[in-house]
Coordinates of C-alpha atoms and ligand atoms in Angstrom, one line a residue:
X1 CA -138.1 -114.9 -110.1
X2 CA -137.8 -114.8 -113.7
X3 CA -141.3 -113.8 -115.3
X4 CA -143.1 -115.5 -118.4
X5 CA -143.2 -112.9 -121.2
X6 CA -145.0 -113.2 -124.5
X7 CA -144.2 -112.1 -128.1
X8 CA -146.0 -111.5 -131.1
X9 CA -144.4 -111.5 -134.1
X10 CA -142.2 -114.6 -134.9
X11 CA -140.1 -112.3 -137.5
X12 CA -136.4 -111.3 -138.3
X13 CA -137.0 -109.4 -134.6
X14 CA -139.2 -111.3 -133.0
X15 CA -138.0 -114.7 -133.4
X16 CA -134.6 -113.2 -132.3
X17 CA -135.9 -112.0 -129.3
X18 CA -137.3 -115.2 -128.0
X19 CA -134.1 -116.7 -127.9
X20 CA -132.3 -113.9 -126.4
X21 CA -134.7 -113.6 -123.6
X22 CA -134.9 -117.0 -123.3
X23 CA -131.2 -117.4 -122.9
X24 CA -131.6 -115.1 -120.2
X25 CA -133.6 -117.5 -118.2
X26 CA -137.3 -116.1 -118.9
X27 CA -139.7 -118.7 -120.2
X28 CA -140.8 -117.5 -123.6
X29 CA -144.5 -117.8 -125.4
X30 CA -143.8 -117.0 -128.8
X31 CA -147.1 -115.8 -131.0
X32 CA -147.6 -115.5 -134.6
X33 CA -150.5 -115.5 -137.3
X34 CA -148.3 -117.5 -139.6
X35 CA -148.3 -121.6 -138.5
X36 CA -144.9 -122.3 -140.4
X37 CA -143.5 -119.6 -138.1
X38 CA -145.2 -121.3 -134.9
X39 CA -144.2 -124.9 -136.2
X40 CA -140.6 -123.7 -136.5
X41 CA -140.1 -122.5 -133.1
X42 CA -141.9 -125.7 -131.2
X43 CA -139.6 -127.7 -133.1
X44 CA -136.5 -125.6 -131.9
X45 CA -135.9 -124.4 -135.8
X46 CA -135.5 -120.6 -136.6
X47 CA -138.6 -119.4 -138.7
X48 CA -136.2 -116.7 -140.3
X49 CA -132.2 -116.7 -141.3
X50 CA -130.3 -114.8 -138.2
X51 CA -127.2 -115.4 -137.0
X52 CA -127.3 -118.0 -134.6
X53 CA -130.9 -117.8 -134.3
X54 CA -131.3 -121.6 -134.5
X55 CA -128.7 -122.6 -132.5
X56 CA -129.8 -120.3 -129.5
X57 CA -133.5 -121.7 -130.5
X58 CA -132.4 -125.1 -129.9
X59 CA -129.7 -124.4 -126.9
X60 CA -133.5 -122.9 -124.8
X61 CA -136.1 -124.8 -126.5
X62 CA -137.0 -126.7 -123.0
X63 CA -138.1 -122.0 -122.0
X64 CA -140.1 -121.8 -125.5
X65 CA -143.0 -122.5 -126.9
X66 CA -144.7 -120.6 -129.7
X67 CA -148.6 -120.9 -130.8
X68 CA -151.4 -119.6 -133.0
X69 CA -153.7 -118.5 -129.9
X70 CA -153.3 -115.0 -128.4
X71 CA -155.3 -115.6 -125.4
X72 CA -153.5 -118.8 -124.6
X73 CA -150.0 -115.9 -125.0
X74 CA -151.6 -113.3 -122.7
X75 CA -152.9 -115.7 -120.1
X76 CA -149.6 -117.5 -119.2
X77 CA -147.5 -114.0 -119.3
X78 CA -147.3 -111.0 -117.8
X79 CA -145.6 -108.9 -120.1
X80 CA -146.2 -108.7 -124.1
X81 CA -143.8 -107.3 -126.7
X82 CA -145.6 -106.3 -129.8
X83 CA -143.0 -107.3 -132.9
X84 CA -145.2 -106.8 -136.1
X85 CA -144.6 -105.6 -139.4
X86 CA -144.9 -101.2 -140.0
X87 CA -144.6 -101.4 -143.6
X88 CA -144.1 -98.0 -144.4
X89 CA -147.8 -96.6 -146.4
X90 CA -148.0 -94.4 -149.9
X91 CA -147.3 -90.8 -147.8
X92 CA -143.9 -92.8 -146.5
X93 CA -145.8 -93.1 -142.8
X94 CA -145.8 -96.5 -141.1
X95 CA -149.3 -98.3 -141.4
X96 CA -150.3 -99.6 -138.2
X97 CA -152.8 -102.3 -140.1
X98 CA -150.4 -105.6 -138.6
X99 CA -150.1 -103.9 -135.0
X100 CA -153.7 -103.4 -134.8
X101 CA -154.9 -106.8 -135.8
X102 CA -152.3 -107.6 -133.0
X103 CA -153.2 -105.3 -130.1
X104 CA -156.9 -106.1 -131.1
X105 CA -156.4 -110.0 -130.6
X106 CA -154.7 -108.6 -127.2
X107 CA -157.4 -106.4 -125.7
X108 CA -159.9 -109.3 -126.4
X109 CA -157.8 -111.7 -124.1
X110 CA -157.1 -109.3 -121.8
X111 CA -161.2 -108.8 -121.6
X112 CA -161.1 -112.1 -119.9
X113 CA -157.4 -111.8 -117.3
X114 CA -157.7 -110.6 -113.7
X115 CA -154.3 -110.1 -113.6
X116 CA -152.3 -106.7 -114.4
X117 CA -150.7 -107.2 -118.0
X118 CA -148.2 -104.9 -119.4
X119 CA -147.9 -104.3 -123.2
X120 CA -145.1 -103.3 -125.2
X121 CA -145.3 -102.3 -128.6
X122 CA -141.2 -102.7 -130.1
X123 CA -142.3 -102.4 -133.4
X124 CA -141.4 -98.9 -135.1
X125 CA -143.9 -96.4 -135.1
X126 CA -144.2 -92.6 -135.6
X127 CA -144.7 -90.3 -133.1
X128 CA -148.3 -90.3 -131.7
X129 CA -149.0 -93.9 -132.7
X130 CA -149.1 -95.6 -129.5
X131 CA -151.0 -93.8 -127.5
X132 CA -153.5 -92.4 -130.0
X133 CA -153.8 -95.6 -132.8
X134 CA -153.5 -98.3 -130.4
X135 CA -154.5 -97.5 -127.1
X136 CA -157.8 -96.7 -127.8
X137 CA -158.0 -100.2 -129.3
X138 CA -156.9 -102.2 -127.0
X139 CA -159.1 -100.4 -124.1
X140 CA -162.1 -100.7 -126.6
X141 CA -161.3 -104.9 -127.5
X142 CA -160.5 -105.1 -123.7
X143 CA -162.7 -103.2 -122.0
X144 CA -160.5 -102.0 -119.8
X145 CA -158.4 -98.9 -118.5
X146 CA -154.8 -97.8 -119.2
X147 CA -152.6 -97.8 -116.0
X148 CA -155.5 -99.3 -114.1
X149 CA -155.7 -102.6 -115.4
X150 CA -153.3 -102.6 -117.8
X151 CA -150.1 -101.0 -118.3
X152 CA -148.1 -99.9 -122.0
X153 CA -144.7 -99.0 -123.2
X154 CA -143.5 -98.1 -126.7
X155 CA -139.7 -99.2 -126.4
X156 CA -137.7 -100.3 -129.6
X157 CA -134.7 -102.2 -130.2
X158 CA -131.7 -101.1 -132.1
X159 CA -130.2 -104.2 -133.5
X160 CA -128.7 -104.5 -136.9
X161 CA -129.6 -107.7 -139.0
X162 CA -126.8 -110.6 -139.1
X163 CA -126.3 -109.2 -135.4
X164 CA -129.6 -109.0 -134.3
X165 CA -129.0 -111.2 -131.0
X166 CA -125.7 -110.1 -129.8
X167 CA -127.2 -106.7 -130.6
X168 CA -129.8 -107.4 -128.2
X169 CA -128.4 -108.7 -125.1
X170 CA -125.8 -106.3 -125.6
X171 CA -127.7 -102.8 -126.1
X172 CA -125.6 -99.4 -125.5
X173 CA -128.7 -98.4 -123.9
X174 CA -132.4 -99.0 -123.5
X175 CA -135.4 -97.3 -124.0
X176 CA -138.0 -96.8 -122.6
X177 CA -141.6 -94.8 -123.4
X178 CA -144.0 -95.4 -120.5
X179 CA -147.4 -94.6 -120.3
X180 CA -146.8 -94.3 -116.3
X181 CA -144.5 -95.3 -113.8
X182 CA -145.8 -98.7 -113.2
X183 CA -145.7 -99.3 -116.8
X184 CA -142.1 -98.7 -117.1
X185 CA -141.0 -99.9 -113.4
X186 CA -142.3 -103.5 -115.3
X187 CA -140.2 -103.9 -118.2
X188 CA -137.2 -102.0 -117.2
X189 CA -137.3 -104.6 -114.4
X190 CA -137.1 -107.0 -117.4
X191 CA -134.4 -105.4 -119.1
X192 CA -132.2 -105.3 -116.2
X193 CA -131.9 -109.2 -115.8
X194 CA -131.6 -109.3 -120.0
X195 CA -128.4 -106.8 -119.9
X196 CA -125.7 -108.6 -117.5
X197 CA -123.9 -104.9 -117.7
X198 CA -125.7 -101.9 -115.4
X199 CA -126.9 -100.0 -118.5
X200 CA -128.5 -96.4 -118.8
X201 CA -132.0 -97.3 -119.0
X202 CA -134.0 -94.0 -120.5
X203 CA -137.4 -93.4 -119.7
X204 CA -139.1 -90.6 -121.2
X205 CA -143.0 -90.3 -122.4
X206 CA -144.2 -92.8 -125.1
X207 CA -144.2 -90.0 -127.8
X208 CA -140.7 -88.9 -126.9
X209 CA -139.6 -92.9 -127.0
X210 CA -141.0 -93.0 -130.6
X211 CA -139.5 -89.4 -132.0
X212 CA -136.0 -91.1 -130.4
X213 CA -135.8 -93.9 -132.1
X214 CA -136.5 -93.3 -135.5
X215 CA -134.2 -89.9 -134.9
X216 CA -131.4 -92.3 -134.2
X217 CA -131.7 -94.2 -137.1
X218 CA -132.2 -91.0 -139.3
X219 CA -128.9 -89.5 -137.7
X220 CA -126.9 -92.7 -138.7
X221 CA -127.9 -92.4 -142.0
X222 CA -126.6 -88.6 -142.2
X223 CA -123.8 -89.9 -141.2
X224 CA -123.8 -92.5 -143.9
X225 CA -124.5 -89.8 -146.4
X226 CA -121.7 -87.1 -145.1
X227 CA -118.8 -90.6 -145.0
X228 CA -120.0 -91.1 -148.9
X229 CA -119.3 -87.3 -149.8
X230 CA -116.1 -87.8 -148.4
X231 CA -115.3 -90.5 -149.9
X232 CA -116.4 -89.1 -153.5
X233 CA -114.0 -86.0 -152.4
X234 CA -111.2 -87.9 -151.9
X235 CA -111.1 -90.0 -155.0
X236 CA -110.7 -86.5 -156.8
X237 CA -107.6 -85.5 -154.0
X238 CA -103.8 -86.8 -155.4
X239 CA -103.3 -89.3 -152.6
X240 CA -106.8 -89.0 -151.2
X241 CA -107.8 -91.9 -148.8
X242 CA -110.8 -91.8 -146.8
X243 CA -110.2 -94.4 -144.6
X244 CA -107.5 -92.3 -143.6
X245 CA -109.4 -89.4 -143.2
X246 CA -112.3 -91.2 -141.1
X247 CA -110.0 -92.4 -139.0
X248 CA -108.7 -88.9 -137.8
X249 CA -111.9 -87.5 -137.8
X250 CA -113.7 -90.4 -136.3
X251 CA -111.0 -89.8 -133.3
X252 CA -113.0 -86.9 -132.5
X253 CA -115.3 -87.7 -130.0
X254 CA -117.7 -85.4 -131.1
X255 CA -117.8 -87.9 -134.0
X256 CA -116.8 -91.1 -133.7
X257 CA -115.8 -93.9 -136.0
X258 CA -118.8 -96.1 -136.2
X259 CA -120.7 -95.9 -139.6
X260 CA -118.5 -93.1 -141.1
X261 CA -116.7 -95.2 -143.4
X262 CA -118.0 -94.3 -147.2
X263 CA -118.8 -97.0 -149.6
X264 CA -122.4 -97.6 -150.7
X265 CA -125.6 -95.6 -149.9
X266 CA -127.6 -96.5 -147.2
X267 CA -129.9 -99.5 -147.3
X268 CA -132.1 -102.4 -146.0
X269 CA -135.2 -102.8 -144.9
X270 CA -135.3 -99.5 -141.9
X271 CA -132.8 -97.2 -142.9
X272 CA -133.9 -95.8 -146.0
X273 CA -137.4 -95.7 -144.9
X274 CA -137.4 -94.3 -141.5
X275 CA -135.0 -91.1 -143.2
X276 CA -138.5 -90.8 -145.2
X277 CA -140.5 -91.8 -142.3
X278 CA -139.2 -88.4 -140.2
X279 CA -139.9 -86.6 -142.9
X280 CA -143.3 -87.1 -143.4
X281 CA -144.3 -86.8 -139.6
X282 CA -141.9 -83.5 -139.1
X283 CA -143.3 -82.0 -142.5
X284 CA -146.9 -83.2 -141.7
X285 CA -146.8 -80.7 -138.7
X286 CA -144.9 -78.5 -140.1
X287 CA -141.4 -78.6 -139.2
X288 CA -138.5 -78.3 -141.7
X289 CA -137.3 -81.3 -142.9
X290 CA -135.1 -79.8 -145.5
X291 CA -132.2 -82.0 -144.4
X292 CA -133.9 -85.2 -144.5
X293 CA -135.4 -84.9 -148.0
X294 CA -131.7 -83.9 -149.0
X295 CA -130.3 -86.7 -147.3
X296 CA -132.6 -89.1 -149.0
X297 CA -132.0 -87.4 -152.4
X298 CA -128.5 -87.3 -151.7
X299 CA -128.6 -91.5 -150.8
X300 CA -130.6 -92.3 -153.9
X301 CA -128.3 -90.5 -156.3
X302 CA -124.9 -92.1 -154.8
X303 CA -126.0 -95.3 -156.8
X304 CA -126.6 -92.7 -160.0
X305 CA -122.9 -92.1 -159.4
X306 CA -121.3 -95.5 -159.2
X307 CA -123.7 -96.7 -162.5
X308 CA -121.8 -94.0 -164.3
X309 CA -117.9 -94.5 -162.5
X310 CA -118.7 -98.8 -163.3
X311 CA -119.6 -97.6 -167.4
X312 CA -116.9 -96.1 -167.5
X313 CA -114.5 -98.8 -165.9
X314 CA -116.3 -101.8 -168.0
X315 CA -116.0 -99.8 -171.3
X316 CA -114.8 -102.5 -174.0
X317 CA -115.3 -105.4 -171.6
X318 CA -119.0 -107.5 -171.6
X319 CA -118.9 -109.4 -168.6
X320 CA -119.5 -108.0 -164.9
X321 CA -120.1 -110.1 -161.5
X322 CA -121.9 -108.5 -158.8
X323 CA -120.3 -110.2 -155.5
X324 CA -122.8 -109.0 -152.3
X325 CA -126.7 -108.8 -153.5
X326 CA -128.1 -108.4 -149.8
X327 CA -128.0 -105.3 -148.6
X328 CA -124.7 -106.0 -145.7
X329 CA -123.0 -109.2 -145.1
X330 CA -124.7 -111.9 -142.9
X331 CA -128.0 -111.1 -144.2
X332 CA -130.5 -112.7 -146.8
X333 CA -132.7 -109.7 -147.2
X334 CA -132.3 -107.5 -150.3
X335 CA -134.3 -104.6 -149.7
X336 CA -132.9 -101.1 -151.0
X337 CA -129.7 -103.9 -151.9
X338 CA -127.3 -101.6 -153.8
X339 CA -125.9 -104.8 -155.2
X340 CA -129.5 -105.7 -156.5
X341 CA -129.9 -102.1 -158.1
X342 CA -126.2 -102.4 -159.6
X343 CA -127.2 -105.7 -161.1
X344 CA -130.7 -104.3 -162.7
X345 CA -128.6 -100.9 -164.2
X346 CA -125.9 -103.0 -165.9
X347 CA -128.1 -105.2 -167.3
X348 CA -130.4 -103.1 -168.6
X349 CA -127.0 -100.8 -170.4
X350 CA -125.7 -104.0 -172.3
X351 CA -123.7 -105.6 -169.8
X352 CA -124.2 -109.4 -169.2
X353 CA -124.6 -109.9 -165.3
X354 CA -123.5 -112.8 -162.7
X355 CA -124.3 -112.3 -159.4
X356 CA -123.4 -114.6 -156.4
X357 CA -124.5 -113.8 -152.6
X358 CA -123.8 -116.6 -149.6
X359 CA -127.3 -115.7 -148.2
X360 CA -129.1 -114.0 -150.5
X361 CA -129.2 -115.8 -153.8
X362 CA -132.6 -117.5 -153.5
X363 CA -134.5 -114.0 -152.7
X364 CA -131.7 -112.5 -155.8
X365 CA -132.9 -115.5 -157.9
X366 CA -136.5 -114.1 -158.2
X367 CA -135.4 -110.4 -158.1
X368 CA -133.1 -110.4 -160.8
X369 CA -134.7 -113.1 -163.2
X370 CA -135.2 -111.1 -166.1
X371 CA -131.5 -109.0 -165.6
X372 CA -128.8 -111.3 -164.4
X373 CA -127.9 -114.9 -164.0
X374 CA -127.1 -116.4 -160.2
X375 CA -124.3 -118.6 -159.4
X376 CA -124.3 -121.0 -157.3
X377 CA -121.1 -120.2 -156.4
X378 CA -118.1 -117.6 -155.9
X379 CA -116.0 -119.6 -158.4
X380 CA -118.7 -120.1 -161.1
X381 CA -119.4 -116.2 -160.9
X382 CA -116.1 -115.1 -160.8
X383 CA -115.1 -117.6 -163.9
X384 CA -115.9 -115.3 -167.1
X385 CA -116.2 -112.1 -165.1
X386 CA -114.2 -109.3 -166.7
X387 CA -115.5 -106.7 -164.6
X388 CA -116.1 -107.8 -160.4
X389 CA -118.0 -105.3 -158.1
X390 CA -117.6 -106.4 -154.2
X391 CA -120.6 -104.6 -152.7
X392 CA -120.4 -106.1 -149.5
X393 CA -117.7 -106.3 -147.0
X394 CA -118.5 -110.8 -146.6
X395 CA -116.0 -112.6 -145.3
X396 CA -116.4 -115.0 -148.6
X397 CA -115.2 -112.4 -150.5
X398 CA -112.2 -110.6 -148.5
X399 CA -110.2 -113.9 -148.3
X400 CA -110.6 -114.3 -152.3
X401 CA -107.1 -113.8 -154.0
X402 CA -105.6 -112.8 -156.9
X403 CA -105.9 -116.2 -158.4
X404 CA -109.7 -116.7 -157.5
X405 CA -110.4 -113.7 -159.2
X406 CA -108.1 -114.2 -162.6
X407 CA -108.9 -118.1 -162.5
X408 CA -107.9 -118.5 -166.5
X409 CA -107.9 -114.9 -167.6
X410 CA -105.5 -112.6 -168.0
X411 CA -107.2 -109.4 -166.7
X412 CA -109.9 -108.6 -164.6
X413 CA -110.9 -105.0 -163.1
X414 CA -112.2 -105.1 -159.7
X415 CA -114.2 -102.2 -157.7
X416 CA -114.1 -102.6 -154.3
X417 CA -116.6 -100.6 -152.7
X418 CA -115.8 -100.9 -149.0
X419 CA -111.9 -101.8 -149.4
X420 CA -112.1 -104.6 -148.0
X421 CA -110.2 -107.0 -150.3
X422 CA -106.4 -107.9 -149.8
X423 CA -104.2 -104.9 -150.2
X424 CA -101.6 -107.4 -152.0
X425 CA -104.2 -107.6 -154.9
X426 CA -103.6 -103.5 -155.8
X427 CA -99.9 -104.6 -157.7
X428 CA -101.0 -108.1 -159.0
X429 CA -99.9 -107.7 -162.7
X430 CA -103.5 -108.6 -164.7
X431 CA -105.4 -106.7 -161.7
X432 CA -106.8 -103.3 -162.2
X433 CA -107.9 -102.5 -158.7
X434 CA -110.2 -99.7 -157.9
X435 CA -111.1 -98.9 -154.6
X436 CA -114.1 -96.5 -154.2
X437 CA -113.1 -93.2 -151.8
X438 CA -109.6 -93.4 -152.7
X439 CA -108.0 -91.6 -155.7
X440 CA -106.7 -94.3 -158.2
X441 CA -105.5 -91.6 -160.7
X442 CA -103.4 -89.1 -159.0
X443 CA -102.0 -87.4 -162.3
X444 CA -105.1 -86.8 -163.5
X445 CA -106.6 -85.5 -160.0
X446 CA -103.6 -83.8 -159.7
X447 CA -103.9 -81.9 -163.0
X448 CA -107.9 -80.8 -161.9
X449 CA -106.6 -79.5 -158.6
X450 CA -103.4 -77.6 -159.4
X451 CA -106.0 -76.1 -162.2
X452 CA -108.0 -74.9 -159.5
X453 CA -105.1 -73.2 -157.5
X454 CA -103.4 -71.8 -160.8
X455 CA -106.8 -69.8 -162.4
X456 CA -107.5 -68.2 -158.9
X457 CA -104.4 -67.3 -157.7
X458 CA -102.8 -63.8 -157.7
X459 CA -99.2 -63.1 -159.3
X460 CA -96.5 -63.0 -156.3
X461 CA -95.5 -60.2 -155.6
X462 CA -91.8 -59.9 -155.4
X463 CA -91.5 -57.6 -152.3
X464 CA -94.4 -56.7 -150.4
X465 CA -94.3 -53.2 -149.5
X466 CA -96.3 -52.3 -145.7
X467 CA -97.5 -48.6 -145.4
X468 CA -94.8 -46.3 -143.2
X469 CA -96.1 -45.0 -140.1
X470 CA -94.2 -41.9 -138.7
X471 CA -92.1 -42.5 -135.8
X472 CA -93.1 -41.2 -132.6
X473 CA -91.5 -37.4 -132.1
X474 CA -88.3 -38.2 -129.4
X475 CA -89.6 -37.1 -126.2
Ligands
NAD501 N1 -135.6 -106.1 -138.9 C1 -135.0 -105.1 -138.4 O1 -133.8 -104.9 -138.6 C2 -135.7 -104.2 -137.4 C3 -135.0 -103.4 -136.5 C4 -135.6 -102.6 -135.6 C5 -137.0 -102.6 -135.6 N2 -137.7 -103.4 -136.5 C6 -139.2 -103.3 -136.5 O2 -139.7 -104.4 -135.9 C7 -141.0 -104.8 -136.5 C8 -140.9 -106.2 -137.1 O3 -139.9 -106.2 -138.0 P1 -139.3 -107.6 -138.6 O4 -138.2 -107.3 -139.5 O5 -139.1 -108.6 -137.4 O6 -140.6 -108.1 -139.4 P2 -140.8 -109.5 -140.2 O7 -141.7 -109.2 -141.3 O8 -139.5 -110.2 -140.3 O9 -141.7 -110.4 -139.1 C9 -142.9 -110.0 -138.6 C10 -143.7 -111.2 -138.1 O10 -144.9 -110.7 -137.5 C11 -146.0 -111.7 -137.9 N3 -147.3 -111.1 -137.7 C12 -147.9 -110.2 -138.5 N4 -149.1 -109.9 -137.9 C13 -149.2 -110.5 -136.7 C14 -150.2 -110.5 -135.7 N5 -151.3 -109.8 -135.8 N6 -149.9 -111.3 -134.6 C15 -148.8 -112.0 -134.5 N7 -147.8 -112.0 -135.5 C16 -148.0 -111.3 -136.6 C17 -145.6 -112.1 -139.3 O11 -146.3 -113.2 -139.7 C18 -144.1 -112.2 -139.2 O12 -143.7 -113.5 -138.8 C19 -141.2 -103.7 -137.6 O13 -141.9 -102.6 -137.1 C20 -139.8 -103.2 -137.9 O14 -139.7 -101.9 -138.4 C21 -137.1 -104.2 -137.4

């Protein structure tokens, strides 16, 4: 029998896992503090722009129902994911202020259930939080005992906006931090009917479940960070290529190919801050986080090069469009958007700035008011553009061709940052293309390296004479 699970936190995650688990069968209660959020979802509409959110919404409504009332949530469920904001605090920490006003609201209704409840706190948090900020909450609001009466899990989801929901029924693995067996016998019972594949389910001790997942997303972004260096490497190699480059090395399987593709820094809304995050809890006790505060140095400074590469590319030209201003195709959110911080910097140095995103013009609108002007379309932004930056690999933008972006000019210069547009476009006569982490002038690189070779080198000598080593006396 499929169980009735609750979740608070109507959000980009939350909302997105209603559906999925709905679509799995389970009937859903959905809980949130905002009522636009709790309106949305009983009338089968997505509170938040996802991919297929709505549609899934719709396709399960007769499983979901959402409301304002936690007790009403925890009384007709079993099982309770916690999905509320950690917005990271002034040290670069995650505050627990929204999962505390959540787990509170909990323990009160658990006060008043017979029944054994389990709680599961999804949202990211360091290391230490779950058991020692919010467990002692909920036992105090509740009145109850840990693993007697109730049970708790910290497990996360690692789901990438725009994908959240295939991401989510379609995990490479799950994870689980359990504050005892029965705790984690509960939900990995859940997660087995979610998954339709027989997945490695890892269960490990809450603390352990928390360092994991924010170590995961830290070692993606060093991985981000090493694909950019070799991308600015090879644009200084005659011939260099990275995609060719990643491709061998990605082979490796050691490596792999997945997020080792250089273009743009690392960004969004987790990223960027969990790098930070790891640092402050490693160098709060202690540990050397050396490599994290170089990574995040190294991230923030990729944009510093790109400012200075796009100057010099734009020199004598006025006009630049930004295609891409949320931070990855298929999203609306702009946090940490490279295309957002390109805008601001050209602006600010002269340039006069269009900017067009399919999702994320109305959140561009506001951030860029005083720096560039939004189109409300790819044609109207790429009409006077002299100068076009493609900072995100959208399928909008990879079937524009040559005649989109020249429209009634007679040169344009486009960067593509993730080489993603038509190759054809490289030898269209009016087209200056430059595609980031691949050398577009080979003379000159060539020039830089044979310089390199030529000063260090020693003068060949013409015969090379070895040291003679008496024969052996005859015997
Ligand atoms: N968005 C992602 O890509 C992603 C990925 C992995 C993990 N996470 C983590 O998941 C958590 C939620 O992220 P999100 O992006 O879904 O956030 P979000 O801001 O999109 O949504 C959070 C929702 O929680 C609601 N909320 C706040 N306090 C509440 C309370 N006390 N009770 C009920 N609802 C409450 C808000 O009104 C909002 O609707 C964060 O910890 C985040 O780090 C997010």
């Amino acid at each position: 029998m499929k169980h009735h699970i609750s979740v608070f936190g109507l959000g980009k995650l939350g909302a997105s896992m209603v559906a999925a688990m709905a679509s799995r069968g389970f009937h859903v209660i959905g809980v949130d503090i905002l009522k636009n959020a709790v309106d949305a979802l009983n009338t089968g509409l997505a509170p938040v722009q996802e991919t297929g959110l709505e549609e899934m919404l719709t396709a399960y409504r007769h499983r979901i129902r959402a409301t304002l009332n936690s007790e009403d949530a925890i009384r007709n469920s079993s099982l309770s994911f916690i999905i509320v904001p950690t917005p990271s605090d002034e040290r670069g920490a995650f505050s627990l202020k929204y999962a505390e006003h959540a787990i509170t609201e909990i323990g009160r209704a658990l006060a008043r259930k017979n029944e054994y409840h389990v709680v599961v706190v999804t949202s990211t948090v360091l290391p230490g939080a779950t058991r020692y900020g919010l467990l002692p909450i909920l036992e105090a609001a509740s009145g109850k005992k840990c693993g007697q009466d109730f049970g708790l899990c910290y497990s996360p989801e690692f789901i990438a906006l725009g994908t959240t929901i295939r991401d989510l029924l379609n995990p490479d693995f799950f994870l689980i931090g359990q504050f005892d067996d029965r705790s984690g016998d509960a939900l990995e019972a859940i997660y087995r009917q979610v998954c339709l594949k027989n997945l490695a389910v890892h269960r490990m001790s809450m603390e352990n479940a928390e360092i994991a997942k924010i170590a995961l997303n830290s070692y993606v972004t060093l991985k981000i960070s090493f694909s950019n260096v070799l991308a600015d490497l090879c644009e200084r190699i005659p011939g260099g290529n990275v995609d060719v480059v990643s491709a061998a090395l990605g082979a490796d399987s050691r490596i792999g190919r997945k997020y080792l593709t250089g273009g743009m820094g690392f960004a969004g809304p987790c990223f960027p801050r969990d790098n930070v995050a790891l640092n402050f809890i490693g160098s709060s006790l202690g540990a050397n986080c050396n490599l994290l505060q170089s990574n995040d140095a190294y991230n923030q400074a990729v944009l510093g090069r790109f400012i200075e590469k796009i100057k010099q590319v734009a020199s004598g030209f006025k006009t630049i469009a930004v295609l891409g201003l949320a931070y990855k195709q298929l999203s609306h959110v702009i946090d940490h958007s490279p295309g957002i911080a390109l805008a601001c910097a050209l602006a600010e140095a002269g340039y006069q700035v269009t900017g067009y995103d399919p999702l994320a013009n109305d959140a561009a609108r506001i951030a860029l008011r005083h720096h560039a002007h939004i189109a409300d379309s790819l044609e109207q932004c790429l009409k006077e553009a002299e100068v076009i930056l493609v900072t995100t690999r959208d399928a909008a933008f990879q079937g524009l061709t040559a005649a989109d972006f020249l429209q009634s000019k007679n040169q344009v210069t486009i960067v593509d940052f993730w080489r993603c547009l038509h190759p054809s476009l490289s030898t269209v006569p009016g087209i200056r293309y430059i595609p980031i982490g691949r050398c577009f002038d080979d003379e000159t690189a060539a020039l830089r390296i044979r310089e390199l070779w030529e000063k260090h080198s020693s003068p060949i000598p013409l015969c090379i004479e070895l040291p003679m080593s008496p024969l052996p006396a005859a015997p």
